[in-house]
mmCIF file of N, CA, C and O in Angstrom:
data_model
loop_
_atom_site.group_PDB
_atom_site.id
_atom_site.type_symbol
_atom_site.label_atom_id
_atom_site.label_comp_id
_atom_site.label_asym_id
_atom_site.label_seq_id
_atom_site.Cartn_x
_atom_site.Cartn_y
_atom_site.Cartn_z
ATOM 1 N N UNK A 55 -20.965 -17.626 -22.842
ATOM 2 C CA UNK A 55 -22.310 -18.146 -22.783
ATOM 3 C C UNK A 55 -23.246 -17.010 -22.394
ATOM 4 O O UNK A 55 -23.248 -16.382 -21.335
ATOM 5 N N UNK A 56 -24.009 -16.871 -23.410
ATOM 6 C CA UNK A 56 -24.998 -15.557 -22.886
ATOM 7 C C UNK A 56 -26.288 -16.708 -22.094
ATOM 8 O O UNK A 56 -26.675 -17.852 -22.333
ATOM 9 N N UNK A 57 -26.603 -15.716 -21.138
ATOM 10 C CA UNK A 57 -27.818 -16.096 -19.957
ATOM 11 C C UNK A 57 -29.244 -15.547 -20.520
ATOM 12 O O UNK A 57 -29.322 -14.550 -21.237
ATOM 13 N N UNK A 58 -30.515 -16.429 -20.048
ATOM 14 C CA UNK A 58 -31.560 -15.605 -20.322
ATOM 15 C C UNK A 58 -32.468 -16.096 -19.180
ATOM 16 O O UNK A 58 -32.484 -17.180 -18.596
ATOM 17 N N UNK A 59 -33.221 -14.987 -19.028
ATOM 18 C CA UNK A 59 -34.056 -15.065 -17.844
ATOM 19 C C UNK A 59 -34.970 -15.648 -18.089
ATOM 20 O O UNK A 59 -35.248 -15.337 -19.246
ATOM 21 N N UNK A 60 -36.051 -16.720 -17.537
ATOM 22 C CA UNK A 60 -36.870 -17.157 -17.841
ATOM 23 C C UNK A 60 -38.229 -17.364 -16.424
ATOM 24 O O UNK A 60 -37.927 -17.667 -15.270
ATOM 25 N N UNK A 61 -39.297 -17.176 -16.780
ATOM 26 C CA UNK A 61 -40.415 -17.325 -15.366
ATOM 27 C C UNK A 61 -40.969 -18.494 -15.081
ATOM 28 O O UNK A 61 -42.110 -18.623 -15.524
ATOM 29 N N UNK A 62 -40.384 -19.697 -14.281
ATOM 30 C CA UNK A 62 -41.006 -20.921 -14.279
ATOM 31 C C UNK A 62 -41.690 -21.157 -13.090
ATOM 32 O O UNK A 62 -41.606 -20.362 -12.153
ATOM 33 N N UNK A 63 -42.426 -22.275 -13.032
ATOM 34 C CA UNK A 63 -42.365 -22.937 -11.924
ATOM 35 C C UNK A 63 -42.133 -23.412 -10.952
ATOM 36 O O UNK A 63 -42.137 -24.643 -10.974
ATOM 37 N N UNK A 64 -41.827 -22.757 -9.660
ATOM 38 C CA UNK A 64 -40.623 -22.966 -8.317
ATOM 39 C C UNK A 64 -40.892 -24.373 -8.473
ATOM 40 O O UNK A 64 -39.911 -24.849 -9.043
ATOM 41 N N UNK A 65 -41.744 -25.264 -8.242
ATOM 42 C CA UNK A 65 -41.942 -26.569 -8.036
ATOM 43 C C UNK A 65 -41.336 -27.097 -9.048
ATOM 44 O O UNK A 65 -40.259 -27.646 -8.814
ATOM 45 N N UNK A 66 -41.613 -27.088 -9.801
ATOM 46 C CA UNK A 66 -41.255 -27.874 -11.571
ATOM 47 C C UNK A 66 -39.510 -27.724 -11.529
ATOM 48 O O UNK A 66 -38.876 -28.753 -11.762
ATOM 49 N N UNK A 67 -38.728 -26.419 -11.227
ATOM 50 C CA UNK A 67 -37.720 -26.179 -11.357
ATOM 51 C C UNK A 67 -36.554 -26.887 -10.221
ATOM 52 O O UNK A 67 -35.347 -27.130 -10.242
ATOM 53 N N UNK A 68 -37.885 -27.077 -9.080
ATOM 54 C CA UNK A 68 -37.129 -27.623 -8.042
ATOM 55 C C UNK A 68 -37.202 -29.268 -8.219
ATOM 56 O O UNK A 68 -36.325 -30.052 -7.858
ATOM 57 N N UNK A 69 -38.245 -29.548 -8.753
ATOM 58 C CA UNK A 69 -38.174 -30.749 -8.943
ATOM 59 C C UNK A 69 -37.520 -31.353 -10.080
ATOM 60 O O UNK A 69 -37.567 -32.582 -10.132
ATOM 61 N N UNK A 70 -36.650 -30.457 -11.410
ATOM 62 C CA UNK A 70 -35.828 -30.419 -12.073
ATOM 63 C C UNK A 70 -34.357 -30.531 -11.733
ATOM 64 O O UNK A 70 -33.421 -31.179 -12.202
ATOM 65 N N UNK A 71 -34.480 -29.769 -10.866
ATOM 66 C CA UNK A 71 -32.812 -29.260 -10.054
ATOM 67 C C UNK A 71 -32.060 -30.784 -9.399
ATOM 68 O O UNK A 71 -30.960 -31.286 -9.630
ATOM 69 N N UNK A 72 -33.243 -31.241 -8.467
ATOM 70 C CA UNK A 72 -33.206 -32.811 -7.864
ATOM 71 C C UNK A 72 -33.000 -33.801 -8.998
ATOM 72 O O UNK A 72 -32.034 -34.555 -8.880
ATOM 73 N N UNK A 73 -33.777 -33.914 -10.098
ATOM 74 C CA UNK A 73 -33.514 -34.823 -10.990
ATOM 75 C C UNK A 73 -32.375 -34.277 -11.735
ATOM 76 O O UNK A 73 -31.971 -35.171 -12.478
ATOM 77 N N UNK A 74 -31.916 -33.577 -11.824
ATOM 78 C CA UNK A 74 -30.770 -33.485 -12.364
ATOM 79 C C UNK A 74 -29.040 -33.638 -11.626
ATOM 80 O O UNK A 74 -27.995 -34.104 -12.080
ATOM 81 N N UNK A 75 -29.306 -33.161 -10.644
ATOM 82 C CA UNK A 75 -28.611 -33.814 -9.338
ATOM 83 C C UNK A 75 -28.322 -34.946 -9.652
ATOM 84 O O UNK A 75 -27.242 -35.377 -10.055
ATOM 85 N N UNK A 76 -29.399 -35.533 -9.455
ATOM 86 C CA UNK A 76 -29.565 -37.235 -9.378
ATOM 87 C C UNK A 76 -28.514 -38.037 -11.003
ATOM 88 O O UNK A 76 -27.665 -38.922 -11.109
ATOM 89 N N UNK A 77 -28.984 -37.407 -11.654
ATOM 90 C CA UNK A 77 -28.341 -37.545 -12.576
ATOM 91 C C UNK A 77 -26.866 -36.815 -12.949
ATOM 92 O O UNK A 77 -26.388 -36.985 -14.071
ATOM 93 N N UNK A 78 -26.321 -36.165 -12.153
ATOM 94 C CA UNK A 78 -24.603 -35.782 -12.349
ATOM 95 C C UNK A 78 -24.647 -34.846 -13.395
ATOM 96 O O UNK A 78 -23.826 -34.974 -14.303
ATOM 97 N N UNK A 79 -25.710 -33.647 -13.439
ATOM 98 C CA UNK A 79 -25.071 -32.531 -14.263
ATOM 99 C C UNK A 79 -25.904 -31.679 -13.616
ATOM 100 O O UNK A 79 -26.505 -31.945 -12.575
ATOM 101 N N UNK A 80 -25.935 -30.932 -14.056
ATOM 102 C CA UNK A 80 -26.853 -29.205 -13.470
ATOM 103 C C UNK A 80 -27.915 -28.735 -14.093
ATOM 104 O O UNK A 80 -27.969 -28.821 -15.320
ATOM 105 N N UNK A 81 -28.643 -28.326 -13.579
ATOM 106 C CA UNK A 81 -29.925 -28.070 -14.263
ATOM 107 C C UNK A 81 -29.623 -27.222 -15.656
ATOM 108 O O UNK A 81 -30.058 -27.945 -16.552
ATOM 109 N N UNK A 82 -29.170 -26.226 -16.141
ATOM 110 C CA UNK A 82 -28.574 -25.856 -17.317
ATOM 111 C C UNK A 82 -28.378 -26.384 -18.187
ATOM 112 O O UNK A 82 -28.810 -26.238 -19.330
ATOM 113 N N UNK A 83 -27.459 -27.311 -17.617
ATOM 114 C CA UNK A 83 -27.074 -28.317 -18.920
ATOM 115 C C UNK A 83 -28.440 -29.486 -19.381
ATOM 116 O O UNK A 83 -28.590 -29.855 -20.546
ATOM 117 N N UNK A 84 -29.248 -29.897 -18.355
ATOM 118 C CA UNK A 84 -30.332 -30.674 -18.681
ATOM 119 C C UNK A 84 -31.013 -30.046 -19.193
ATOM 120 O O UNK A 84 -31.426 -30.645 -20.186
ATOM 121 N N UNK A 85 -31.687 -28.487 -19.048
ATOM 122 C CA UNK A 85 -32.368 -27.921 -19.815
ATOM 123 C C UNK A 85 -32.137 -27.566 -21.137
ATOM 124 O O UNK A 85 -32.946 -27.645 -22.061
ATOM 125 N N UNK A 86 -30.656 -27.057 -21.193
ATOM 126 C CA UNK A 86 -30.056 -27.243 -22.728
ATOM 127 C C UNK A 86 -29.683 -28.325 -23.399
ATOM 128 O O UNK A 86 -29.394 -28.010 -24.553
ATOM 129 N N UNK A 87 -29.525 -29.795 -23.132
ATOM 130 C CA UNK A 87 -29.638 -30.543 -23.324
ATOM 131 C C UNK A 87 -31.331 -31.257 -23.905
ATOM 132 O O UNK A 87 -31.365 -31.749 -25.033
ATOM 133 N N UNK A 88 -32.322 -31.245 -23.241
ATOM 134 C CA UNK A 88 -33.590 -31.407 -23.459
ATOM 135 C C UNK A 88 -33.706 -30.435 -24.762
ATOM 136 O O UNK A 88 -33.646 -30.957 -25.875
ATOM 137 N N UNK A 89 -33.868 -29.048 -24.636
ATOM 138 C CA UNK A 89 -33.879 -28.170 -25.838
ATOM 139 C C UNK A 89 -33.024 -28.551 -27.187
ATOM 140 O O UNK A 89 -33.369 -28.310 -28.344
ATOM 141 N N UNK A 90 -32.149 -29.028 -26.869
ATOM 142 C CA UNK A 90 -31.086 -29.356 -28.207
ATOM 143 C C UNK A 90 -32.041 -30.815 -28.993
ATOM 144 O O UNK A 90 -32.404 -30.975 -30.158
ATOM 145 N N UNK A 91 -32.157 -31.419 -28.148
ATOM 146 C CA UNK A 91 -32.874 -32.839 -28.579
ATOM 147 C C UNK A 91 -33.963 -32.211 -29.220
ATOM 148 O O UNK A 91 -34.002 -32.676 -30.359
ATOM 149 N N UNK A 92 -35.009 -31.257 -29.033
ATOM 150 C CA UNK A 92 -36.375 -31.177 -29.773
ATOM 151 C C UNK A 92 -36.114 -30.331 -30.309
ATOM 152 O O UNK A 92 -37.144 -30.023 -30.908
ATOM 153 N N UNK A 93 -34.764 -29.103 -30.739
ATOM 154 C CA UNK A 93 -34.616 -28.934 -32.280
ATOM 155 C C UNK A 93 -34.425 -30.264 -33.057
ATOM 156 O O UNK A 93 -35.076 -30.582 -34.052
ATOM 157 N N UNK A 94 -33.423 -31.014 -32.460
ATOM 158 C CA UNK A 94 -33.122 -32.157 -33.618
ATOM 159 C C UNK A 94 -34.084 -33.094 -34.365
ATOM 160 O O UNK A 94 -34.074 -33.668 -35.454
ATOM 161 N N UNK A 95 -35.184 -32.974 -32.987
ATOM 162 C CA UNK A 95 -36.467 -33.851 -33.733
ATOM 163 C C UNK A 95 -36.925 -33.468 -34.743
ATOM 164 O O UNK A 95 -37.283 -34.012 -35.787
ATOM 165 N N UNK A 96 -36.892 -32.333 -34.322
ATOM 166 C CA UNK A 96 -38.014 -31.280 -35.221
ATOM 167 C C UNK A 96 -37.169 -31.275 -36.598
ATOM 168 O O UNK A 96 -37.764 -31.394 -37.669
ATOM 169 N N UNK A 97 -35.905 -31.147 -36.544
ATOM 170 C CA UNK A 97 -34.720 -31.155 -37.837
ATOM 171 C C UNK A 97 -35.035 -32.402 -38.348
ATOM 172 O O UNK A 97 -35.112 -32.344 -39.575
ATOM 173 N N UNK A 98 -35.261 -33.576 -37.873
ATOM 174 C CA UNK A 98 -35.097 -35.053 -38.381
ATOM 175 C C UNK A 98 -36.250 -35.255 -38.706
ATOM 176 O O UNK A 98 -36.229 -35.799 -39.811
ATOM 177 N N UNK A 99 -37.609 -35.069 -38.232
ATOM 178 C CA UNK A 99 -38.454 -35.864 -38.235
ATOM 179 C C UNK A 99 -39.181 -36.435 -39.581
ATOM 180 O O UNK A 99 -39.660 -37.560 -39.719
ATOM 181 N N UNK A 100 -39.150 -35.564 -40.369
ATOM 182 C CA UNK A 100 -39.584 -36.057 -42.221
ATOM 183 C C UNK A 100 -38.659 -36.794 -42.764
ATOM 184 O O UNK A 100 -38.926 -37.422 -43.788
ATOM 185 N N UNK A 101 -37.427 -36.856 -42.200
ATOM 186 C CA UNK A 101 -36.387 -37.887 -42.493
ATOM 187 C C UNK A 101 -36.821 -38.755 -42.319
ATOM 188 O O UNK A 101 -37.056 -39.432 -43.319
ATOM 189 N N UNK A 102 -37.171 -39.255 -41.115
ATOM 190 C CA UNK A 102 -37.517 -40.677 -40.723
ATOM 191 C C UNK A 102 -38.112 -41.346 -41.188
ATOM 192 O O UNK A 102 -37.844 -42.534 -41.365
ATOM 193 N N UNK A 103 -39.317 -40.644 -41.595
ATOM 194 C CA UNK A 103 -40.601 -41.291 -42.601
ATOM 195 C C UNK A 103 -40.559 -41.687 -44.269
ATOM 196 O O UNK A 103 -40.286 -41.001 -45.253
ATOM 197 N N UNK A 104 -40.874 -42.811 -44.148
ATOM 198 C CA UNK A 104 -40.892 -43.338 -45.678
ATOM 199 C C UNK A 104 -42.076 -42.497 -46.293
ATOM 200 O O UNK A 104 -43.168 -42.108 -45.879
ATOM 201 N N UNK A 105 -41.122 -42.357 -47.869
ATOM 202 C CA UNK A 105 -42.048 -41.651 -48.769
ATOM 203 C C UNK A 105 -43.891 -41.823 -48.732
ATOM 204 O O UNK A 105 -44.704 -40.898 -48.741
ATOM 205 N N UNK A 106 -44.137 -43.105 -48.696
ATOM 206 C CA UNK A 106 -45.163 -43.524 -49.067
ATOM 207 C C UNK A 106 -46.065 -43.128 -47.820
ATOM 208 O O UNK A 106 -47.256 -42.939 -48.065
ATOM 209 N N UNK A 107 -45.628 -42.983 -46.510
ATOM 210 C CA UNK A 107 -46.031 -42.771 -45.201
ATOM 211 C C UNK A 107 -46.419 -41.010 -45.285
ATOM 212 O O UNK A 107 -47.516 -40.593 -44.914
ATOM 213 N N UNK A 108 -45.174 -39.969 -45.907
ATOM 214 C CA UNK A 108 -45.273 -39.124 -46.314
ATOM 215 C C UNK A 108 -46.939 -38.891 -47.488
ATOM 216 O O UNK A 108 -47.948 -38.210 -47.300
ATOM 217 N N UNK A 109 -46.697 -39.446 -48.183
ATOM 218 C CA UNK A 109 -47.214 -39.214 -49.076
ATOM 219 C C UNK A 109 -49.018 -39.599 -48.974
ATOM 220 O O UNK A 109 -49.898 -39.125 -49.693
ATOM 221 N N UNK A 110 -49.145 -40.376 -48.096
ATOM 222 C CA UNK A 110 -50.391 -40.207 -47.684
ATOM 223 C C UNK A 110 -50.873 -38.939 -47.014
ATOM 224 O O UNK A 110 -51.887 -38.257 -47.160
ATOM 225 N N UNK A 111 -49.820 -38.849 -46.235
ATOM 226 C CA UNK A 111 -50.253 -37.218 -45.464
ATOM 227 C C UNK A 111 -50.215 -36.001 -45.967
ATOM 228 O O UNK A 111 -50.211 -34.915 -45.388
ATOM 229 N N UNK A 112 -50.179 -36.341 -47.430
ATOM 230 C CA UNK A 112 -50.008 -35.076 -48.098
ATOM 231 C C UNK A 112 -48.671 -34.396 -48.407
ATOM 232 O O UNK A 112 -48.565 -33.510 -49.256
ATOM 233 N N UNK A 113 -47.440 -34.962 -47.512
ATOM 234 C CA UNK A 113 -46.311 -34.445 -47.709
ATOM 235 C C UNK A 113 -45.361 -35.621 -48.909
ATOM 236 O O UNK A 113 -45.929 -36.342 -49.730
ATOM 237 N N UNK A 114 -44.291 -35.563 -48.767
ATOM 238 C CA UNK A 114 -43.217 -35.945 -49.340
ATOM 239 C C UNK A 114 -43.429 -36.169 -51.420
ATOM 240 O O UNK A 114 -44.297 -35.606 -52.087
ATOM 241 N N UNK A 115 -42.635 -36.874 -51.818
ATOM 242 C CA UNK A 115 -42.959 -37.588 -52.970
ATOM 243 C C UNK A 115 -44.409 -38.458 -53.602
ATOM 244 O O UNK A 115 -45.061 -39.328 -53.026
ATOM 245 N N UNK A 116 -44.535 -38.102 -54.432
ATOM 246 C CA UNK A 116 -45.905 -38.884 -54.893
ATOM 247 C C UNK A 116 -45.459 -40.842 -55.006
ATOM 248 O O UNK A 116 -44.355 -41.246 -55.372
ATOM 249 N N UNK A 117 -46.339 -41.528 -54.695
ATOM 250 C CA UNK A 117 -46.288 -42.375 -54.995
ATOM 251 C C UNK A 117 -46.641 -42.913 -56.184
ATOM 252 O O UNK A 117 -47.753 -42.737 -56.682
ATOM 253 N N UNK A 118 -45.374 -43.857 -56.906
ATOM 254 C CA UNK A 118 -45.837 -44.650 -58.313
ATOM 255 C C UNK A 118 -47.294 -45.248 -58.465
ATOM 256 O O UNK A 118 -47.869 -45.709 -57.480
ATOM 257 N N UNK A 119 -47.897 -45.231 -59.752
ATOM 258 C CA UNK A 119 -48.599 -45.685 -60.056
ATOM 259 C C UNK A 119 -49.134 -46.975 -60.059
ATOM 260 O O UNK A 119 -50.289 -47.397 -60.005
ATOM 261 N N UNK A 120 -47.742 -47.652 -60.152
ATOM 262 C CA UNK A 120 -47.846 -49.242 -60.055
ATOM 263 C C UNK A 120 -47.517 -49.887 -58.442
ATOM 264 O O UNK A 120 -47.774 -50.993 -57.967
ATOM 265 N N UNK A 121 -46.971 -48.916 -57.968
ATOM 266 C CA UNK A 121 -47.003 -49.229 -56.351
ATOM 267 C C UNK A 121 -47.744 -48.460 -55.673
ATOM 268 O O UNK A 121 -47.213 -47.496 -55.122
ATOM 269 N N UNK A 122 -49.284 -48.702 -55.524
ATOM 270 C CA UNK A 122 -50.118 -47.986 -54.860
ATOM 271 C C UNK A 122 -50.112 -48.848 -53.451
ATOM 272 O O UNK A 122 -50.457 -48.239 -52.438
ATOM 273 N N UNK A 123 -49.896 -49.646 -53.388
ATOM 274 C CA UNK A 123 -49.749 -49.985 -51.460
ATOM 275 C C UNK A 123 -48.102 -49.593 -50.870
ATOM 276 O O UNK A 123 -47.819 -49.507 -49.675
ATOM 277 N N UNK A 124 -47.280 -49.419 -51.838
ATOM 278 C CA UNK A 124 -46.269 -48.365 -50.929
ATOM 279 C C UNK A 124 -45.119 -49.812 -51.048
ATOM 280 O O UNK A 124 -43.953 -49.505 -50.799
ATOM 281 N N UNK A 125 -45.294 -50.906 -51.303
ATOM 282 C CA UNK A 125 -44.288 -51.487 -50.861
ATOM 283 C C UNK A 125 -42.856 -51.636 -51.663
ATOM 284 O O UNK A 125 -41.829 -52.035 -51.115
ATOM 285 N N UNK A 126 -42.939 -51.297 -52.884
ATOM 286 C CA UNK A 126 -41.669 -50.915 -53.291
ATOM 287 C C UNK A 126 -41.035 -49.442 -52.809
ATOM 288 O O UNK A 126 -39.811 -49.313 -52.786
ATOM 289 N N UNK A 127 -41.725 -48.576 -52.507
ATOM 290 C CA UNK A 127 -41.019 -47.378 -51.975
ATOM 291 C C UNK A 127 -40.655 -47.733 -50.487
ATOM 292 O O UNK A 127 -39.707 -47.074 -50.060
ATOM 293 N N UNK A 128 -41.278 -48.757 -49.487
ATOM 294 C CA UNK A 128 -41.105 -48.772 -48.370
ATOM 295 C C UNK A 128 -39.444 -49.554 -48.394
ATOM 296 O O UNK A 128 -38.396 -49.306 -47.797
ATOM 297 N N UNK A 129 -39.839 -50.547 -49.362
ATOM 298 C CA UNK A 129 -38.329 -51.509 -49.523
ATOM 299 C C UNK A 129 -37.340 -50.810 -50.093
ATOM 300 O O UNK A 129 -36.248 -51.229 -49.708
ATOM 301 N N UNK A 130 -37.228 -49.536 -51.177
ATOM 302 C CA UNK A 130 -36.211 -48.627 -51.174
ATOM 303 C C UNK A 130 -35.880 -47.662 -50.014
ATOM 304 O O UNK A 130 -34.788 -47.105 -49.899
ATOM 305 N N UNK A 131 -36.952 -47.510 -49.141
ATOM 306 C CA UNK A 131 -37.065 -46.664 -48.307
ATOM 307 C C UNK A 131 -35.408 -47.950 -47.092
ATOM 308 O O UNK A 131 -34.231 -47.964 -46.730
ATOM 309 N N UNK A 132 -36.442 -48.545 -47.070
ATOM 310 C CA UNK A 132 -34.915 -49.667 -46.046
ATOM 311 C C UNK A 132 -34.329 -49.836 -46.396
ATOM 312 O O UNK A 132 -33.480 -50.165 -45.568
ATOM 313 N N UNK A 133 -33.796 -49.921 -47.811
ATOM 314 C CA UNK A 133 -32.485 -50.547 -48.790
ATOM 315 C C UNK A 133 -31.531 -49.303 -48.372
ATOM 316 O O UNK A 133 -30.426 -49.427 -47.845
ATOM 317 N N UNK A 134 -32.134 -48.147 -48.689
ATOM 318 C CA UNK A 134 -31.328 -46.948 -48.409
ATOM 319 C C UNK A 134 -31.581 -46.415 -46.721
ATOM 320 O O UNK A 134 -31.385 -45.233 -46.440
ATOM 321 N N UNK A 135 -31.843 -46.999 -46.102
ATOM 322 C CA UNK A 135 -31.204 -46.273 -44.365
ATOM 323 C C UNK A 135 -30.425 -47.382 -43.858
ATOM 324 O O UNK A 135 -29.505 -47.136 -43.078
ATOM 325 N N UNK A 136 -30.712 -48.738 -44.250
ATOM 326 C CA UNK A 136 -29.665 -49.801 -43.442
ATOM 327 C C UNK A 136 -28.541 -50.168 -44.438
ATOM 328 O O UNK A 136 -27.932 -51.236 -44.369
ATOM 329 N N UNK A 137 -28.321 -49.285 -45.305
ATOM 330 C CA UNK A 137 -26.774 -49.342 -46.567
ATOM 331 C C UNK A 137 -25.899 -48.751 -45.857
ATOM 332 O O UNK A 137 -24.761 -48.579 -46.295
#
């Protein structure tokens, strides 16, 4: 495991250290733990969103012509995450 130095907050860190205590692991692991979770968000998060939700914001797939309120892409959108 390589180490890296970092300049925080005595307070913040101490008041980290306690909540992590409290919780049965070590501050390390909660901090690498917390960090692992908001790559994954950041990895997942356009996943989550239905095309049509996308697609207002400018991102994902265009929406059909004949489904301009989104609700056939929203209902493929659920057909395919709860399959």
């Amino acid at each position: 495991m390589e180490t890296t130095k970092i300049i925080l907050n005595k307070h913040i860190v101490e008041d980290a250290r306690i909540y992590a205590k409290q919780q049965g692991i070590s501050l390390a692991d909660l901090i690498e733990n917390y960090l692992s979770q908001l790559i994954q968000k950041k990895e997942t998060t356009n996943h989550d969103i239905p095309d049509i939700v996308l697609s207002l914001l400018g991102a994902g797939e265009p929406v059909a012509e004949d489904d301009l309120n989104g609700r056939k892409a929203y209902h493929q959108y659920l057909k395919e995450k709860y399959q």
